[in-house]
XYZ file of C-alpha atoms in Angstrom:
623
model
C -146.940 -75.901 -124.372
C -148.512 -73.293 -121.976
C -146.135 -71.225 -119.805
C -147.245 -71.719 -116.164
C -144.483 -69.915 -114.402
C -145.578 -66.811 -112.511
C -145.567 -63.442 -114.255
C -142.536 -61.493 -113.295
C -142.781 -58.949 -110.411
C -143.084 -55.845 -111.923
C -140.200 -53.566 -111.368
C -140.732 -51.136 -108.427
C -139.859 -47.425 -108.798
C -136.708 -46.644 -106.736
C -134.266 -43.871 -106.459
C -130.802 -43.900 -103.763
C -131.953 -42.568 -100.786
C -129.904 -39.494 -99.607
C -128.006 -39.632 -96.079
C -129.339 -38.524 -92.845
C -128.044 -35.264 -91.365
C -129.240 -33.625 -88.383
C -127.196 -31.068 -86.428
C -129.248 -31.388 -83.508
C -128.079 -35.482 -83.434
C -130.274 -38.559 -82.328
C -132.606 -39.187 -79.693
C -134.082 -42.464 -78.317
C -130.800 -44.100 -79.284
C -128.817 -44.338 -76.123
C -126.621 -41.577 -77.588
C -125.223 -43.472 -80.393
C -125.318 -41.822 -83.666
C -126.601 -43.783 -86.877
C -126.064 -43.414 -90.667
C -128.362 -45.212 -93.346
C -125.485 -47.620 -93.849
C -125.802 -48.693 -90.158
C -129.434 -49.704 -90.992
C -128.897 -51.576 -94.365
C -130.847 -54.841 -94.368
C -133.930 -53.381 -92.443
C -136.977 -51.494 -93.970
C -136.580 -47.866 -93.008
C -139.587 -45.551 -92.855
C -138.630 -41.653 -92.307
C -141.474 -39.727 -90.638
C -140.867 -36.069 -91.398
C -142.577 -34.277 -88.810
C -142.365 -31.126 -86.440
C -144.239 -31.112 -83.015
C -146.858 -28.402 -83.791
C -148.520 -30.255 -86.288
C -151.591 -32.041 -85.421
C -151.581 -33.908 -88.501
C -147.974 -35.234 -87.747
C -149.511 -36.428 -84.072
C -152.061 -38.278 -86.053
C -149.569 -39.869 -87.990
C -147.644 -40.893 -84.849
C -150.614 -42.753 -83.548
C -151.391 -44.364 -87.123
C -147.876 -45.815 -87.090
C -147.958 -47.531 -83.465
C -149.479 -51.033 -84.669
C -147.052 -50.980 -87.613
C -144.151 -50.405 -85.474
C -145.196 -52.900 -82.948
C -146.043 -55.487 -85.584
C -142.809 -55.198 -87.655
C -140.344 -54.396 -85.121
C -137.892 -56.849 -86.208
C -137.594 -55.696 -89.797
C -138.805 -51.904 -89.640
C -136.876 -49.127 -88.158
C -139.040 -45.995 -88.239
C -137.181 -42.550 -87.944
C -138.789 -39.548 -87.051
C -136.759 -36.654 -88.878
C -137.978 -33.443 -86.616
C -137.954 -30.707 -89.239
C -139.059 -27.327 -87.502
C -141.668 -24.761 -88.423
C -141.233 -22.497 -85.530
C -138.272 -21.117 -84.276
C -139.175 -22.650 -80.887
C -139.144 -25.960 -82.314
C -135.337 -25.870 -83.642
C -134.545 -25.790 -79.905
C -133.198 -29.040 -79.208
C -134.324 -29.421 -75.802
C -137.853 -28.595 -77.010
C -137.593 -31.562 -79.245
C -136.523 -33.756 -76.387
C -139.681 -32.584 -74.718
C -141.745 -33.322 -77.454
C -140.573 -36.907 -78.024
C -141.404 -37.535 -74.509
C -144.561 -35.793 -74.659
C -146.013 -37.681 -77.477
C -144.717 -41.285 -76.576
C -142.363 -41.439 -79.512
C -140.913 -44.623 -79.389
C -138.511 -44.916 -82.207
C -135.352 -42.947 -82.920
C -135.705 -39.326 -83.921
C -133.061 -37.414 -85.856
C -133.139 -33.442 -84.603
C -132.798 -31.808 -88.011
C -133.158 -27.834 -86.938
C -131.737 -26.443 -90.536
C -133.995 -28.776 -92.286
C -130.896 -30.398 -94.260
C -132.532 -34.012 -94.628
C -135.959 -32.374 -95.337
C -134.171 -30.569 -98.239
C -132.278 -33.651 -99.419
C -135.479 -35.498 -99.701
C -137.483 -32.739 -101.334
C -140.125 -32.728 -98.879
C -142.850 -30.291 -99.102
C -145.527 -31.071 -96.207
C -145.834 -32.195 -92.746
C -146.053 -34.955 -92.065
C -144.336 -36.834 -94.961
C -143.582 -40.590 -95.022
C -140.832 -41.900 -97.017
C -139.944 -45.938 -97.289
C -136.372 -47.258 -97.785
C -136.014 -50.460 -99.025
C -133.210 -52.923 -97.230
C -130.614 -51.961 -100.064
C -130.755 -48.280 -99.353
C -133.308 -47.106 -102.162
C -136.461 -44.974 -101.560
C -139.395 -46.739 -102.850
C -142.602 -44.668 -101.919
C -143.070 -41.347 -100.414
C -146.733 -40.543 -98.702
C -147.913 -36.964 -97.639
C -150.511 -36.311 -95.286
C -152.536 -38.974 -93.193
C -154.340 -42.060 -93.807
C -151.606 -43.973 -95.368
C -150.700 -46.686 -92.719
C -152.585 -49.340 -94.208
C -150.732 -48.853 -97.586
C -147.318 -48.586 -96.087
C -148.310 -51.926 -94.335
C -148.985 -53.510 -97.254
C -145.647 -52.471 -98.983
C -143.705 -53.458 -95.809
C -144.991 -57.160 -96.235
C -144.148 -57.004 -100.007
C -140.849 -55.703 -99.033
C -140.001 -58.459 -96.501
C -140.751 -61.110 -98.879
C -138.909 -59.691 -101.476
C -135.652 -59.145 -99.621
C -136.205 -62.108 -97.569
C -135.916 -64.269 -100.877
C -132.996 -62.164 -101.943
C -131.019 -62.415 -99.058
C -130.942 -58.727 -98.199
C -133.221 -58.509 -95.175
C -131.704 -58.431 -91.855
C -133.844 -59.153 -88.909
C -132.980 -58.281 -85.092
C -133.703 -55.674 -82.440
C -133.996 -52.000 -83.592
C -131.807 -48.963 -82.555
C -134.536 -47.370 -80.054
C -133.490 -46.955 -76.700
C -136.251 -45.595 -74.178
C -135.273 -42.637 -72.082
C -135.221 -42.951 -68.220
C -138.638 -41.786 -66.644
C -138.511 -38.627 -64.507
C -140.203 -38.702 -61.309
C -142.560 -35.479 -61.530
C -146.003 -35.171 -59.944
C -147.208 -33.891 -63.534
C -145.696 -34.485 -66.774
C -146.374 -32.469 -69.725
C -149.900 -31.031 -68.127
C -151.950 -29.690 -70.796
C -154.856 -27.543 -69.310
C -156.350 -26.618 -65.898
C -159.590 -25.563 -64.356
C -160.440 -24.207 -61.146
C -163.143 -26.313 -59.337
C -165.946 -24.951 -57.157
C -163.833 -26.492 -53.976
C -160.894 -24.120 -54.862
C -158.905 -26.980 -55.961
C -157.247 -27.485 -59.353
C -157.914 -30.038 -61.867
C -155.151 -30.615 -64.375
C -155.166 -33.027 -67.303
C -151.797 -34.680 -66.944
C -151.463 -35.417 -70.657
C -148.407 -37.428 -71.084
C -149.557 -39.811 -68.147
C -153.289 -40.184 -69.591
C -154.414 -39.110 -66.323
C -156.445 -36.069 -64.924
C -154.943 -34.970 -61.179
C -156.645 -32.773 -58.687
C -154.217 -30.454 -56.886
C -154.934 -28.948 -53.800
C -155.431 -24.970 -53.526
C -151.548 -24.788 -53.357
C -151.740 -25.960 -56.840
C -149.124 -28.508 -55.815
C -150.323 -31.054 -53.290
C -151.737 -34.011 -55.200
C -155.012 -34.749 -53.833
C -156.045 -37.614 -56.361
C -155.617 -38.916 -59.759
C -158.468 -39.988 -62.090
C -157.675 -42.580 -64.683
C -155.543 -45.563 -64.659
C -152.313 -44.052 -66.228
C -152.288 -46.309 -69.074
C -153.364 -45.162 -72.679
C -156.942 -46.558 -73.499
C -160.448 -45.775 -73.665
C -162.587 -46.893 -70.969
C -165.463 -45.439 -68.740
C -165.856 -46.341 -65.148
C -164.531 -45.469 -61.730
C -161.450 -43.349 -61.110
C -158.803 -45.876 -61.085
C -160.365 -47.821 -63.915
C -161.161 -45.087 -66.463
C -158.826 -44.723 -69.327
C -157.769 -41.617 -71.478
C -155.405 -41.032 -74.258
C -153.648 -37.521 -73.935
C -156.575 -35.498 -72.569
C -156.406 -31.689 -72.726
C -159.198 -29.303 -72.554
C -161.655 -29.152 -69.375
C -164.747 -27.162 -68.976
C -167.311 -26.875 -65.853
C -170.951 -27.585 -66.710
C -173.839 -26.093 -64.677
C -174.553 -29.413 -63.001
C -170.764 -29.363 -61.493
C -169.429 -32.273 -63.898
C -166.387 -31.757 -65.860
C -166.339 -32.204 -69.850
C -162.797 -33.615 -70.747
C -161.271 -33.044 -74.310
C -159.922 -36.591 -74.632
C -157.765 -35.713 -77.318
C -156.062 -38.759 -78.952
C -159.299 -40.806 -78.275
C -161.111 -38.186 -80.465
C -163.804 -38.070 -77.941
C -165.552 -35.851 -75.142
C -165.603 -37.278 -71.794
C -167.507 -36.484 -68.605
C -166.069 -36.544 -65.136
C -168.268 -36.536 -61.866
C -166.141 -34.759 -59.341
C -168.199 -36.207 -56.413
C -167.724 -39.806 -57.214
C -164.770 -39.790 -59.761
C -166.843 -41.866 -62.044
C -165.983 -41.256 -65.906
C -168.594 -41.743 -68.937
C -168.397 -40.648 -72.709
C -170.197 -37.776 -73.985
C -169.332 -37.603 -77.587
C -167.271 -39.260 -79.982
C -166.743 -42.852 -81.344
C -162.875 -43.168 -80.615
C -162.478 -43.205 -84.425
C -160.776 -40.194 -86.221
C -163.235 -38.080 -88.519
C -162.243 -38.172 -91.954
C -163.817 -36.136 -95.190
C -167.210 -37.238 -95.940
C -168.103 -38.430 -92.396
C -171.262 -37.176 -90.944
C -170.891 -33.697 -89.296
C -173.805 -33.523 -87.002
C -175.956 -36.023 -85.282
C -176.204 -38.054 -82.022
C -172.970 -37.176 -80.041
C -171.943 -40.912 -79.370
C -172.486 -41.761 -83.024
C -170.331 -38.994 -84.545
C -166.509 -39.087 -85.320
C -164.435 -36.211 -83.844
C -160.886 -35.405 -84.662
C -158.442 -34.324 -81.752
C -160.583 -32.193 -79.587
C -157.900 -29.824 -77.886
C -159.744 -27.931 -75.604
C -163.741 -27.054 -74.687
C -165.416 -24.114 -73.245
C -169.212 -23.214 -72.412
C -170.923 -20.591 -74.768
C -174.153 -19.716 -75.463
C -175.304 -22.660 -73.503
C -173.349 -25.370 -75.533
C -169.933 -26.993 -75.317
C -167.773 -25.478 -77.905
C -164.863 -27.640 -79.103
C -161.570 -26.567 -80.642
C -161.549 -29.436 -82.975
C -157.721 -28.988 -83.757
C -157.714 -32.080 -86.130
C -159.795 -30.582 -88.739
C -159.346 -27.007 -88.094
C -162.891 -26.261 -87.092
C -165.077 -25.315 -84.123
C -167.679 -27.836 -83.162
C -170.319 -27.743 -80.449
C -171.936 -30.314 -78.119
C -175.482 -29.651 -76.690
C -175.943 -31.117 -73.375
C -179.949 -31.150 -73.707
C -180.284 -32.900 -77.148
C -176.886 -34.847 -76.746
C -176.077 -34.036 -80.245
C -172.770 -32.591 -81.700
C -172.478 -30.451 -84.932
C -169.947 -28.439 -86.939
C -170.113 -24.750 -85.503
C -167.502 -22.894 -87.577
C -164.919 -23.526 -90.185
C -164.622 -25.449 -93.538
C -161.803 -27.829 -92.642
C -159.320 -25.546 -94.760
C -156.199 -24.712 -92.938
C -155.566 -20.689 -92.912
C -156.903 -17.529 -91.504
C -160.146 -16.190 -93.164
C -162.398 -14.108 -91.055
C -166.357 -14.022 -91.812
C -169.126 -16.034 -91.386
C -169.049 -19.020 -89.225
C -169.430 -21.603 -92.313
C -166.943 -19.679 -94.564
C -164.133 -19.030 -91.741
C -160.807 -20.737 -92.017
C -158.895 -21.863 -88.776
C -155.502 -23.625 -88.425
C -155.218 -25.882 -85.526
C -157.384 -23.979 -82.673
C -155.972 -25.113 -79.708
C -157.519 -22.978 -76.669
C -161.105 -21.481 -75.697
C -162.302 -18.971 -73.254
C -165.787 -17.785 -73.103
C -167.165 -14.294 -72.163
C -170.913 -13.273 -72.175
C -170.800 -11.853 -75.699
C -167.656 -13.594 -77.193
C -165.828 -16.993 -77.486
C -162.128 -16.386 -77.718
C -159.662 -18.697 -79.375
C -156.176 -19.506 -79.537
C -155.409 -20.550 -83.296
C -152.120 -22.168 -83.008
C -150.702 -22.661 -86.362
C -151.473 -19.038 -87.686
C -149.940 -17.868 -84.126
C -153.588 -15.930 -84.037
C -155.756 -14.739 -81.510
C -159.220 -14.693 -82.532
C -162.871 -14.695 -81.277
C -166.371 -15.530 -82.735
C -169.360 -13.155 -81.837
C -173.003 -14.109 -80.835
C -173.853 -13.562 -84.490
C -171.643 -16.312 -85.587
C -168.992 -13.823 -87.260
C -165.350 -14.713 -86.871
C -162.738 -12.182 -86.235
C -158.976 -11.904 -85.527
C -157.392 -9.752 -83.136
C -153.721 -10.890 -83.630
C -152.070 -12.574 -86.385
C -151.681 -12.619 -90.116
C -151.282 -16.070 -91.300
C -149.569 -19.416 -91.285
C -145.897 -17.971 -91.787
C -145.624 -15.018 -89.885
C -145.028 -15.186 -85.997
C -142.341 -13.753 -83.346
C -142.675 -11.663 -80.167
C -143.972 -8.097 -80.546
C -145.910 -5.947 -78.438
C -147.921 -2.845 -79.481
C -150.715 -2.444 -81.801
C -152.887 -5.603 -82.332
C -152.483 -5.133 -86.241
C -148.659 -5.523 -86.113
C -148.122 -7.684 -82.948
C -146.872 -11.146 -83.260
C -147.447 -14.384 -81.160
C -145.636 -17.762 -81.667
C -147.842 -20.879 -81.616
C -150.233 -19.867 -78.639
C -152.090 -22.889 -77.179
C -154.384 -20.916 -74.427
C -156.545 -17.988 -73.687
C -158.037 -16.756 -70.348
C -160.508 -14.115 -70.096
C -159.611 -11.498 -67.527
C -161.964 -9.342 -65.322
C -161.654 -6.105 -66.941
C -162.768 -7.512 -70.363
C -159.194 -8.272 -71.837
C -157.504 -11.710 -72.320
C -154.443 -13.213 -71.388
C -152.603 -15.679 -74.023
C -150.514 -18.345 -73.104
C -147.893 -17.618 -75.860
C -146.388 -21.249 -75.802
C -143.449 -21.081 -78.092
C -142.299 -17.882 -77.057
C -142.430 -18.875 -73.365
C -144.480 -15.978 -72.431
C -147.681 -14.772 -71.201
C -149.366 -12.081 -73.466
C -152.414 -9.627 -73.048
C -154.782 -8.113 -75.520
C -156.832 -5.279 -74.516
C -159.903 -5.042 -76.883
C -160.716 -1.434 -75.488
C -157.175 -0.177 -76.600
C -156.219 -2.482 -79.348
C -152.714 -3.184 -77.682
C -150.781 -6.505 -76.828
C -148.557 -6.361 -73.879
C -146.274 -8.822 -72.077
C -147.609 -10.123 -68.775
C -144.749 -12.680 -67.803
C -141.825 -14.393 -69.414
C -139.500 -17.098 -68.739
C -142.359 -19.696 -68.554
C -141.409 -22.879 -70.062
C -144.273 -23.766 -72.787
C -147.295 -22.331 -71.008
C -150.302 -23.972 -72.447
C -152.988 -22.680 -70.482
C -153.975 -20.124 -67.559
C -156.661 -20.014 -64.767
C -157.580 -17.250 -62.714
C -157.564 -17.804 -59.057
C -158.340 -14.804 -56.963
C -155.921 -11.806 -57.751
C -153.538 -14.354 -59.192
C -153.220 -16.020 -62.567
C -152.053 -19.809 -62.327
C -150.119 -20.901 -65.455
C -149.639 -24.408 -66.749
C -145.841 -24.484 -67.337
C -146.188 -27.701 -69.707
C -142.495 -28.196 -70.024
C -141.535 -27.430 -66.415
C -144.142 -30.186 -65.421
C -146.099 -27.759 -62.949
C -148.553 -25.011 -62.131
C -147.048 -21.508 -61.570
C -148.618 -19.057 -59.567
C -148.344 -15.391 -60.902
C -149.591 -11.951 -59.422
C -151.398 -10.194 -62.128
C -149.036 -7.254 -63.002
C -150.141 -3.471 -62.801
C -147.987 -2.991 -65.851
C -147.121 -5.251 -68.513
C -143.340 -6.456 -68.710
C -141.286 -4.953 -71.434
C -139.718 -7.322 -74.169
C -137.398 -6.564 -77.177
C -139.589 -6.974 -80.430
C -138.669 -9.770 -82.350
C -140.163 -11.119 -85.851
C -140.060 -14.482 -87.635
C -140.916 -16.193 -90.477
C -141.014 -20.008 -91.058
C -137.558 -21.485 -91.617
C -139.030 -23.292 -94.723
C -137.418 -22.094 -97.935
C -139.916 -20.787 -100.682
C -140.267 -22.571 -103.729
C -139.038 -20.277 -106.705
C -141.559 -20.851 -109.637
C -141.667 -18.974 -112.822
C -144.609 -15.986 -113.344
C -147.435 -17.231 -115.656
C -148.213 -20.713 -116.012
C -147.529 -23.196 -113.472
C -148.465 -26.867 -113.758
C -149.655 -28.358 -110.511
C -149.327 -32.267 -110.036
C -150.875 -33.979 -107.038
C -149.340 -37.472 -107.532
C -151.590 -40.186 -106.055
C -151.153 -44.051 -106.628
C -153.430 -46.343 -105.383
C -151.694 -48.842 -102.835
C -151.024 -52.571 -104.463
C -154.238 -54.451 -104.510
C -156.471 -51.292 -104.271
C -158.123 -49.141 -107.007
C -159.619 -45.382 -106.960
C -163.120 -45.990 -105.606
C -165.455 -44.426 -108.026
C -168.731 -46.030 -107.157
C -170.488 -42.920 -105.890
C -168.794 -40.494 -108.063
C -165.336 -39.126 -108.622
C -162.847 -40.362 -106.050
C -160.338 -37.483 -105.865
C -160.559 -33.730 -105.073
C -158.537 -30.869 -105.402
C -158.672 -27.568 -103.728
C -156.451 -24.535 -104.640
C -156.331 -20.956 -103.282
C -153.698 -18.591 -102.381
C -152.476 -15.965 -100.013
C -152.692 -13.275 -101.320
C -155.820 -13.903 -103.489
C -154.355 -11.753 -106.148
C -151.464 -14.319 -106.604
C -153.600 -16.618 -108.664
C -154.897 -15.169 -111.961
C -156.471 -18.763 -112.728
C -156.641 -22.078 -111.313
C -158.506 -21.611 -107.832
C -161.359 -23.485 -106.630
C -162.402 -26.924 -106.247
C -162.511 -29.829 -109.046
C -161.968 -33.669 -109.403
C -158.662 -33.909 -111.352
C -155.432 -33.800 -109.147
C -153.562 -32.118 -112.037
C -154.291 -28.395 -113.006
C -152.975 -25.251 -114.797
C -152.267 -22.510 -112.484
C -151.600 -18.865 -113.837
C -149.551 -16.939 -111.392
C -149.732 -13.204 -111.447
C -146.207 -11.461 -112.509
C -147.042 -8.418 -110.097
C -147.357 -10.406 -107.116
C -143.549 -11.480 -106.067
C -144.449 -13.863 -103.335
C -147.143 -15.575 -101.628
C -148.372 -19.173 -100.387
C -150.116 -21.736 -102.551
C -152.826 -23.510 -100.465
C -153.566 -26.942 -101.742
C -155.721 -29.623 -100.327
C -156.012 -33.142 -102.046
C -158.085 -36.045 -101.235
C -158.238 -39.559 -102.735
C -160.430 -42.656 -101.781
C -159.137 -46.034 -102.536
C -160.663 -49.597 -102.072
C -159.397 -53.371 -102.065
C -159.655 -54.334 -105.895
C -161.476 -57.504 -105.270
C -164.599 -58.042 -107.241
C -165.919 -61.061 -105.117
C -166.036 -58.718 -102.278
C -169.338 -57.100 -101.709
C -168.159 -54.974 -99.196
C -164.428 -53.821 -99.757
C -162.429 -51.895 -97.450
C -161.821 -48.283 -98.534
C -159.353 -45.802 -97.286
C -159.075 -42.034 -97.488
C -155.674 -40.366 -98.044
C -155.619 -36.654 -97.764
C -153.291 -33.715 -97.128
C -153.028 -29.908 -96.834
C -149.856 -28.190 -98.097
C -149.004 -24.429 -97.611
C -146.276 -24.043 -100.155
C -144.661 -20.739 -99.953
C -143.390 -19.568 -103.543
C -141.447 -16.748 -104.872
C -141.888 -15.694 -108.511
C -138.645 -15.622 -110.548
C -137.621 -15.743 -114.205
C -136.101 -19.086 -114.660
C -138.047 -20.769 -111.871
C -139.978 -24.055 -112.290
C -142.939 -24.373 -114.280
C -144.055 -27.622 -112.733
C -144.990 -27.751 -109.033
C -145.485 -31.864 -107.905
C -146.510 -32.834 -104.801
C -146.780 -36.371 -103.587
C -149.922 -37.344 -101.832
C -148.965 -41.328 -102.276
C -146.433 -43.027 -104.652
C -143.336 -41.570 -106.428
C -142.897 -38.964 -108.875
C -142.068 -40.638 -112.251
C -141.081 -37.390 -114.122
C -138.532 -36.566 -111.236
C -137.392 -40.158 -111.125
C -136.952 -40.254 -114.866
C -135.036 -37.090 -114.534
C -132.451 -38.567 -112.011
C -131.946 -41.778 -113.914
C -131.034 -39.671 -116.965
C -128.624 -37.802 -115.154
C -127.034 -40.684 -113.365
C -126.535 -42.314 -116.594
C -124.795 -39.096 -118.322
C -122.833 -38.891 -115.196
C -121.898 -42.526 -115.668
């Protein structure tokens, strides 16, 4: 007699979830403090993020649909884990939660306590906790929403049957809206009329202000997040940022979260789309072609240079260019690897370029994640004026080689050939003079300045976190400030010199398999800063595991690791299976020490079985 009973559900790997700890407390909960015990019976998704990180902002958008669809069973908790000193300020986290429309509870963890408890190594990282309080999945980077949605459905069914699922309203309590004319404005543009056009980012609008930089003349856009062309009252944006004036008098808008370039006709208020599909660019997507057919990725600023509209493509650490004549778009500089590498445009590395300003012979850019001021010359060579890399920042004036910025978002060309830098996380306006190679401070006590424009003898600064434009007289002499230097709070991983086994862990989501129809479906790229740190193991390959050889003569550095995996629905009957790309870049600070780890596991998706087995063995021993 055959057994027709269903096969048992395979045991899901899981480990007990550590408690949620954060010195800054909880936001979006009506001042109530929560523990994991309070959330028992719900599926909890922890989103480890920091508000400087463009990939983290992408994940916020990816999670919106999941959040809405499973609101009675799923609680998403943002665990804010700062990289920069400014991000450890509680008010800055409060501002960021409103700025980016975060509609779930957020735990402010300025000392990275919960980050360390969960052994997180990258922003963003998503951790799924089942209704009984066990971690059942971890995902680093972007592109995992579909996998988590499927896991949530499995967990709902499993725990409904066990009686351990608790449905109902979640702990989210929205904050009271503030009645300001602007709300976290991003960029500004001086119009030929003398008025100012401002991207009112959080309200998804453009706002025209009179010459006083205060009086509202008109608003363009419905004010509701969306993607629609049409007249001023009906057009829709999604967190617009950069603005640039074209020769025909129209304005190009970097419509950041719509992954698009829009065109505003200031005379009529009509909005149309110049470039982008509304979809986010992923590795393997086309990098040039008809502008309306090419995906973009979080364009943050725009500037006209050499007859083209250059785009700070923050989402993929590149510069792109839109050609108004041919209506095409193409990559102009950068490899998509995140870091600070100068040289020919095609070989340069950027890190979230967020501000652009053009002169006759240079395109200046604020490279925010490396806290750097850089430029591209007419020959396509990329240079760095200020900044050293991903983990060094501060507020230090003096010779450019040792000067420090902190996550600048804007740059403005000044009449004397120097540039003003909106040094966002230092709340300052800085100046770099190419003639002397010196960095000075023009103004302090600005709240998260994100852009500035010249207006006669004045410079008008976008004070994003004060929700206003602030007019300053350009000073004859720079302001003096006390020097301060920082490194990211993130602790270095101690590793043994010599051989280090790198394991990038990827498990295809349930119902999917690796997509090998067109060749290998995985890719791993490894490099280091300084380059001498790696004696062996750098470069690209398709295997997600690799033996590295670390130079004992280099005491510390950063391993740059980029991984990608493509998975498709595992259904032979489906001729066109849905496929998904999972990708993440890690910058892992390491310190070489005898007795340090000889294995570096990085979870792209799934669970680290080796670590889980070690924990289970330890728990059994303690029992």
